[in-house]
Short mmCIF file of C-alpha atoms and ligand atoms in Angstrom, two decimals:
data_model
loop_
_atom_site.label_atom_id
_atom_site.label_comp_id
_atom_site.label_asym_id
_atom_site.label_seq_id
_atom_site.Cartn_x
_atom_site.Cartn_y
_atom_site.Cartn_z
CA UNK A 98 0.02 0.04 -0.01
CA UNK A 99 2.96 2.34 0.60
CA UNK A 100 3.34 2.51 -3.20
CA UNK A 101 -0.31 3.02 -4.12
CA UNK A 102 -1.41 6.36 -5.57
CA UNK A 103 -5.18 5.92 -5.65
CA UNK A 104 -6.97 9.23 -5.77
CA UNK A 105 -3.77 11.21 -6.33
CA UNK A 106 -3.36 13.52 -9.32
CA UNK A 107 -0.14 13.52 -11.20
CA UNK A 108 0.80 16.16 -13.78
CA UNK A 109 3.53 14.77 -16.19
CA UNK A 110 5.11 17.19 -18.65
CA UNK A 111 6.49 15.89 -21.90
CA UNK A 112 4.18 12.92 -21.70
CA UNK A 113 3.52 12.45 -25.41
CA UNK A 114 6.15 9.72 -25.67
CA UNK A 115 9.50 8.54 -24.33
CA UNK A 116 10.17 8.70 -20.62
CA UNK A 117 7.19 10.90 -19.86
CA UNK A 118 4.89 8.32 -21.40
CA UNK A 119 6.54 5.55 -19.40
CA UNK A 120 6.15 7.48 -16.15
CA UNK A 121 2.53 8.53 -16.84
CA UNK A 122 1.68 4.85 -17.46
CA UNK A 123 3.48 3.71 -14.32
CA UNK A 124 1.79 6.32 -12.11
CA UNK A 125 -1.58 5.45 -13.62
CA UNK A 126 -1.01 1.77 -13.04
CA UNK A 127 -0.37 2.67 -9.38
CA UNK A 128 -3.79 4.39 -9.21
CA UNK A 129 -3.03 8.06 -10.07
CA UNK A 130 -5.23 10.26 -12.26
CA UNK A 131 -2.93 11.70 -14.89
CA UNK A 132 -2.74 15.14 -16.52
CA UNK A 133 -0.50 14.68 -19.59
CA UNK A 134 1.06 17.97 -20.82
CA UNK A 135 3.18 18.39 -23.98
CA UNK A 136 3.60 20.64 -27.01
CA UNK A 137 2.80 17.68 -29.25
CA UNK A 138 -0.35 15.58 -28.74
CA UNK A 139 -0.50 12.90 -26.05
CA UNK A 140 -3.09 10.67 -27.83
CA UNK A 141 -0.94 7.58 -27.62
CA UNK A 142 -0.32 8.03 -23.90
CA UNK A 143 -4.01 8.72 -23.31
CA UNK A 144 -4.90 5.47 -25.21
CA UNK A 145 -2.39 3.39 -23.33
CA UNK A 146 -3.41 4.65 -19.94
CA UNK A 147 -7.12 4.16 -20.70
CA UNK A 148 -6.49 0.66 -21.98
CA UNK A 149 -4.77 -0.07 -18.68
CA UNK A 150 -7.90 1.10 -16.87
CA UNK A 151 -6.55 4.43 -15.78
CA UNK A 152 -7.89 8.04 -15.86
CA UNK A 153 -6.04 10.55 -17.91
CA UNK A 154 -6.65 13.92 -19.57
CA UNK A 155 -4.28 15.85 -21.83
CA UNK A 156 -3.34 19.52 -22.08
CA UNK A 157 -1.47 21.05 -24.98
CA UNK A 158 1.03 23.67 -23.89
CA UNK A 159 4.37 25.07 -25.14
CA UNK A 160 6.22 25.18 -21.85
CA UNK A 161 9.09 27.13 -23.34
CA UNK A 162 6.85 30.18 -23.23
CA UNK A 163 7.15 31.36 -19.56
CA UNK A 164 4.16 33.74 -19.98
CA UNK A 165 1.82 30.82 -20.66
CA UNK A 166 2.76 28.66 -17.69
CA UNK A 167 0.42 30.28 -15.21
CA UNK A 168 -2.68 29.67 -17.41
CA UNK A 169 -1.44 26.14 -18.21
CA UNK A 170 -1.31 25.27 -14.47
CA UNK A 171 -4.70 26.89 -13.93
CA UNK A 172 -6.12 24.74 -16.71
CA UNK A 173 -4.46 21.67 -15.19
CA UNK A 174 -5.85 22.43 -11.72
CA UNK A 175 -9.37 22.79 -13.17
CA UNK A 176 -9.31 19.11 -14.52
CA UNK A 177 -9.35 17.23 -11.23
CA UNK A 178 -9.31 20.19 -8.80
CA UNK A 179 -5.80 19.50 -7.47
CA UNK A 180 -2.29 18.38 -8.30
CA UNK A 181 -0.54 16.01 -5.83
CA UNK A 182 2.48 15.04 -7.99
CA UNK A 183 4.39 17.18 -10.52
CA UNK A 184 6.81 15.39 -12.90
CA UNK A 185 8.98 17.96 -14.64
CA UNK A 186 10.04 15.77 -17.58
CA UNK A 187 9.69 17.88 -20.79
CA UNK A 188 13.10 18.44 -22.22
CA UNK A 189 15.11 18.88 -25.35
CA UNK A 190 18.78 18.61 -26.38
CA UNK A 191 20.76 20.56 -29.01
CA UNK A 192 24.10 19.20 -30.18
CA UNK A 193 26.97 21.41 -31.35
CA UNK A 194 30.55 21.97 -30.18
CA UNK A 195 30.81 24.57 -27.38
CA UNK A 196 32.73 27.09 -29.48
CA UNK A 197 30.00 27.00 -32.17
CA UNK A 198 26.98 26.54 -29.92
CA UNK A 199 24.40 29.01 -31.23
CA UNK A 200 22.89 31.36 -28.62
CA UNK A 201 19.38 30.32 -29.76
CA UNK A 202 20.24 26.64 -29.02
CA UNK A 203 21.56 27.61 -25.57
CA UNK A 204 18.50 29.70 -24.73
CA UNK A 205 15.93 27.20 -26.11
CA UNK A 206 17.38 24.41 -24.00
CA UNK A 207 17.68 26.48 -20.84
CA UNK A 208 14.14 27.93 -21.29
CA UNK A 209 12.53 24.48 -21.51
CA UNK A 210 14.77 22.23 -19.40
CA UNK A 211 15.47 24.62 -16.57
CA UNK A 212 13.37 27.75 -16.62
CA UNK A 213 10.02 26.02 -17.28
CA UNK A 214 10.80 23.33 -14.70
CA UNK A 215 11.57 25.96 -12.01
CA UNK A 216 8.54 28.13 -12.86
CA UNK A 217 6.35 24.99 -12.72
CA UNK A 218 7.77 24.10 -9.35
CA UNK A 219 6.84 27.55 -8.21
CA UNK A 220 3.35 27.53 -9.64
CA UNK A 221 2.34 24.00 -8.68
CA UNK A 222 4.44 24.23 -5.46
CA UNK A 223 2.42 27.20 -4.25
CA UNK A 224 -0.74 25.11 -4.51
CA UNK A 225 1.00 22.22 -2.71
CA UNK A 226 2.27 24.55 0.01
CA UNK A 227 -1.31 25.73 0.68
CA UNK A 228 -2.34 22.15 1.26
CA UNK A 229 0.83 21.09 3.10
CA UNK A 230 1.57 18.11 0.95
CA UNK A 231 2.91 17.21 -2.52
CA UNK A 232 5.60 15.38 -4.51
CA UNK A 233 7.83 16.96 -7.13
CA UNK A 234 9.96 14.85 -9.40
CA UNK A 235 12.37 16.66 -11.63
CA UNK A 236 14.06 14.78 -14.51
CA UNK A 237 17.82 15.22 -14.34
CA UNK A 238 20.42 13.32 -16.35
CA UNK A 239 23.90 11.80 -16.10
CA UNK A 240 24.79 15.29 -17.30
CA UNK A 241 23.77 16.60 -13.88
CA UNK A 242 27.04 14.97 -12.79
CA UNK A 243 29.22 14.84 -15.98
CA UNK A 244 30.10 17.39 -18.62
CA UNK A 245 29.07 15.59 -21.80
CA UNK A 246 30.43 16.54 -25.21
CA UNK A 247 28.79 19.04 -27.68
CA UNK A 248 25.84 19.66 -25.39
CA UNK A 249 26.86 22.46 -23.05
CA UNK A 250 23.47 24.03 -22.71
CA UNK A 251 21.91 20.66 -21.89
CA UNK A 252 24.60 20.01 -19.30
CA UNK A 253 24.05 23.39 -17.75
CA UNK A 254 20.28 22.87 -17.63
CA UNK A 255 20.65 19.42 -15.98
CA UNK A 256 23.19 20.62 -13.43
CA UNK A 257 20.66 23.33 -12.73
CA UNK A 258 17.87 20.77 -12.26
CA UNK A 259 19.94 19.01 -9.58
CA UNK A 260 20.58 22.41 -7.99
CA UNK A 261 16.96 23.50 -7.86
CA UNK A 262 15.88 20.09 -6.59
CA UNK A 263 18.14 20.53 -3.61
CA UNK A 264 17.29 24.28 -3.09
CA UNK A 265 13.53 23.62 -3.11
CA UNK A 266 13.91 20.53 -0.91
CA UNK A 267 15.70 22.72 1.68
CA UNK A 268 12.79 25.17 1.75
CA UNK A 269 9.82 22.82 1.41
CA UNK A 270 10.80 19.61 3.18
CA UNK A 271 9.45 20.85 6.50
CA UNK A 272 6.25 21.98 4.83
CA UNK A 273 5.16 18.52 3.60
CA UNK A 274 6.54 18.60 0.06
CA UNK A 275 9.18 16.17 -1.15
CA UNK A 276 11.26 17.48 -4.00
CA UNK A 277 13.52 14.87 -5.64
CA UNK A 278 14.95 14.09 -9.06
CA UNK A 279 15.51 11.06 -11.25
CA UNK A 280 18.69 11.00 -13.31
CA UNK A 281 18.17 8.57 -16.25
CA UNK A 282 21.14 7.02 -18.01
CA UNK A 283 21.07 6.20 -21.71
CA UNK A 284 17.44 5.47 -22.49
CA UNK A 285 15.98 4.57 -25.94
CA UNK A 286 13.75 7.53 -26.95
CA UNK A 287 13.55 10.22 -29.69
CA UNK A 288 15.98 12.27 -27.60
CA UNK A 289 18.80 9.73 -28.01
CA UNK A 290 17.91 8.45 -31.56
CA UNK A 291 20.79 10.30 -33.21
CA UNK A 292 23.31 8.69 -30.90
CA UNK A 293 21.68 5.31 -31.23
CA UNK A 294 21.88 5.58 -34.99
CA UNK A 295 25.68 5.85 -34.77
CA UNK A 296 26.61 2.08 -34.57
CA UNK A 297 30.11 2.68 -33.15
CA UNK A 298 28.94 5.08 -30.53
CA UNK A 299 25.90 2.91 -29.61
CA UNK A 300 28.27 -0.05 -29.12
CA UNK A 301 30.83 1.81 -27.01
CA UNK A 302 28.05 3.30 -24.81
CA UNK A 303 26.37 -0.05 -24.39
CA UNK A 304 29.72 -1.66 -23.37
CA UNK A 305 30.16 0.95 -20.61
CA UNK A 306 26.73 0.22 -19.05
CA UNK A 307 27.12 -2.46 -16.37
CA UNK A 308 23.55 -3.64 -17.05
CA UNK A 309 24.65 -4.22 -20.67
CA UNK A 310 21.67 -2.51 -22.26
CA UNK A 311 20.09 0.96 -22.72
CA UNK A 312 17.11 1.77 -20.53
CA UNK A 313 13.48 1.88 -21.74
CA UNK A 314 10.63 4.19 -20.80
CA UNK A 315 9.18 1.36 -18.63
CA UNK A 316 12.35 1.36 -16.54
CA UNK A 317 11.19 4.77 -15.26
CA UNK A 318 7.88 3.42 -13.86
CA UNK A 319 9.09 2.00 -10.54
CA UNK A 320 11.37 4.95 -9.60
CA UNK A 321 8.59 7.44 -10.50
CA UNK A 322 5.98 5.62 -8.41
CA UNK A 323 8.43 5.40 -5.58
CA UNK A 324 9.20 9.16 -5.55
CA UNK A 325 5.47 9.96 -6.03
CA UNK A 326 4.23 7.70 -3.18
CA UNK A 327 4.33 7.57 0.63
CA UNK A 328 7.23 5.14 0.33
CA UNK A 329 9.58 8.12 -0.22
CA UNK A 330 8.12 10.50 2.40
CA UNK A 331 11.49 10.90 4.14
CA UNK A 332 13.45 11.61 0.92
CA UNK A 333 14.30 15.19 0.14
CA UNK A 334 16.60 16.74 -2.41
CA UNK A 335 17.78 13.33 -3.68
CA UNK A 336 18.90 12.70 -7.27
CA UNK A 337 18.11 9.07 -7.99
CA UNK A 338 20.20 7.51 -10.83
CA UNK A 339 18.29 5.11 -13.04
CA UNK A 340 21.17 4.21 -15.27
CA UNK A 341 21.93 0.50 -15.38
CA UNK A 342 24.96 1.32 -13.20
CA UNK A 343 26.54 3.93 -15.47
CA UNK A 344 27.54 6.17 -12.60
CA UNK A 345 28.98 3.27 -10.67
CA UNK A 346 31.52 2.48 -13.45
P1 LIG B 213 11.55 12.84 -25.92
O1 LIG B 213 12.08 13.72 -26.95
O2 LIG B 213 11.12 11.40 -26.29
O3 LIG B 213 10.24 13.52 -25.23
C1 LIG B 213 10.31 14.81 -24.92
C2 LIG B 213 8.92 15.32 -24.48
O4 LIG B 213 8.98 16.71 -24.18
C3 LIG B 213 7.87 15.10 -25.50
O5 LIG B 213 6.61 14.78 -24.94
C4 LIG B 213 7.68 16.53 -26.16
O6 LIG B 213 6.37 16.78 -26.69
C5 LIG B 213 7.92 17.38 -24.90
N1 LIG B 213 8.30 18.71 -25.28
C6 LIG B 213 9.34 19.11 -26.03
N2 LIG B 213 9.32 20.48 -26.15
C7 LIG B 213 8.31 20.92 -25.42
C8 LIG B 213 7.77 22.20 -25.11
N3 LIG B 213 8.34 23.32 -25.58
N4 LIG B 213 6.63 22.30 -24.39
C9 LIG B 213 6.07 21.19 -23.84
N5 LIG B 213 6.53 19.93 -24.10
C10 LIG B 213 7.61 19.78 -24.85
O7 LIG B 213 12.59 12.75 -24.79
P2 LIG B 213 12.88 11.76 -23.63
O8 LIG B 213 14.17 11.06 -23.92
O9 LIG B 213 11.67 11.04 -23.22
O10 LIG B 213 13.27 12.83 -22.49
C11 LIG B 213 12.45 13.11 -21.36
C12 LIG B 213 13.29 13.79 -20.29
O11 LIG B 213 14.29 12.85 -19.88
C13 LIG B 213 14.03 15.04 -20.75
O12 LIG B 213 14.11 15.99 -19.75
C14 LIG B 213 15.42 14.54 -21.05
O13 LIG B 213 16.44 15.52 -20.91
C15 LIG B 213 15.57 13.48 -19.95
N6 LIG B 213 16.57 12.46 -20.18
C16 LIG B 213 16.49 11.59 -21.19
C17 LIG B 213 17.48 10.64 -21.34
C18 LIG B 213 17.47 9.64 -22.48
O14 LIG B 213 18.41 8.92 -22.64
N7 LIG B 213 16.45 9.59 -23.26
C19 LIG B 213 18.57 10.63 -20.49
C20 LIG B 213 18.61 11.53 -19.43
C21 LIG B 213 17.58 12.46 -19.26
#
């Protein structure tokens, strides 16, 4: 029962596919009602959750536009009347060497991966603070720890995600809100498709993963349910690696 989410409402950003879809499905299977938010449609996620017997609604929103976040959260709150769990998952990556990294790429990545995540923490967090309970799960990365190559904006954004996770946990842990993060390793999604398409790179990455395989969206289900449930009530400001052992190597 510690892991059940019956009657809880979980807002998952970037839930049209990939890791967001995996987490939305996992949270729904544990009993949560889902609000799937993305700039592209979440029809497939809606179908999968409903086929599994869950409740889900979707909201279309470009989260890069900071001015639209307040109305997006108001719309989300009007669906089930509350938000118990916020999963800040929407993200993008732009690849180019640091010296050539276009400013637009830098700003686009920071706007979505870090700024939108922080502003959503503020907006949904205010509502959680009023009620004295809530769970926030920010999606970090191995590049919350490492530098990466050709992705300086992404690395900065994911270091920032680890930072705000700890900063908010310090302020909100005593007020009933657990703020934590999940740092996925190499997972098979659209985000990593260009790397996976490079056979040599794919092989060398796979060889470095102790588990011997890339992760899948369903590998995010258990960790997301854990951090959304009462099972993690004494966890605050933690960044949980879900990486097949990558960071242990
Ligand atoms: P993905 O590209 O498959 O999905 C990204 C999601 O974000 C989609 O639902 C998309 O619609 C949404 N999105 C993109 N721009 C948006 C915007 N402006 N407004 C609203 N929604 C928007 O990517 P993924 O691999 O599932 O990545 C999900 C998260 O996990 C990201 O934060 C990513 O950085 C992180 N991550 C992924 C990996 C990996 O290996 N795939 C590893 C570490 C971290």
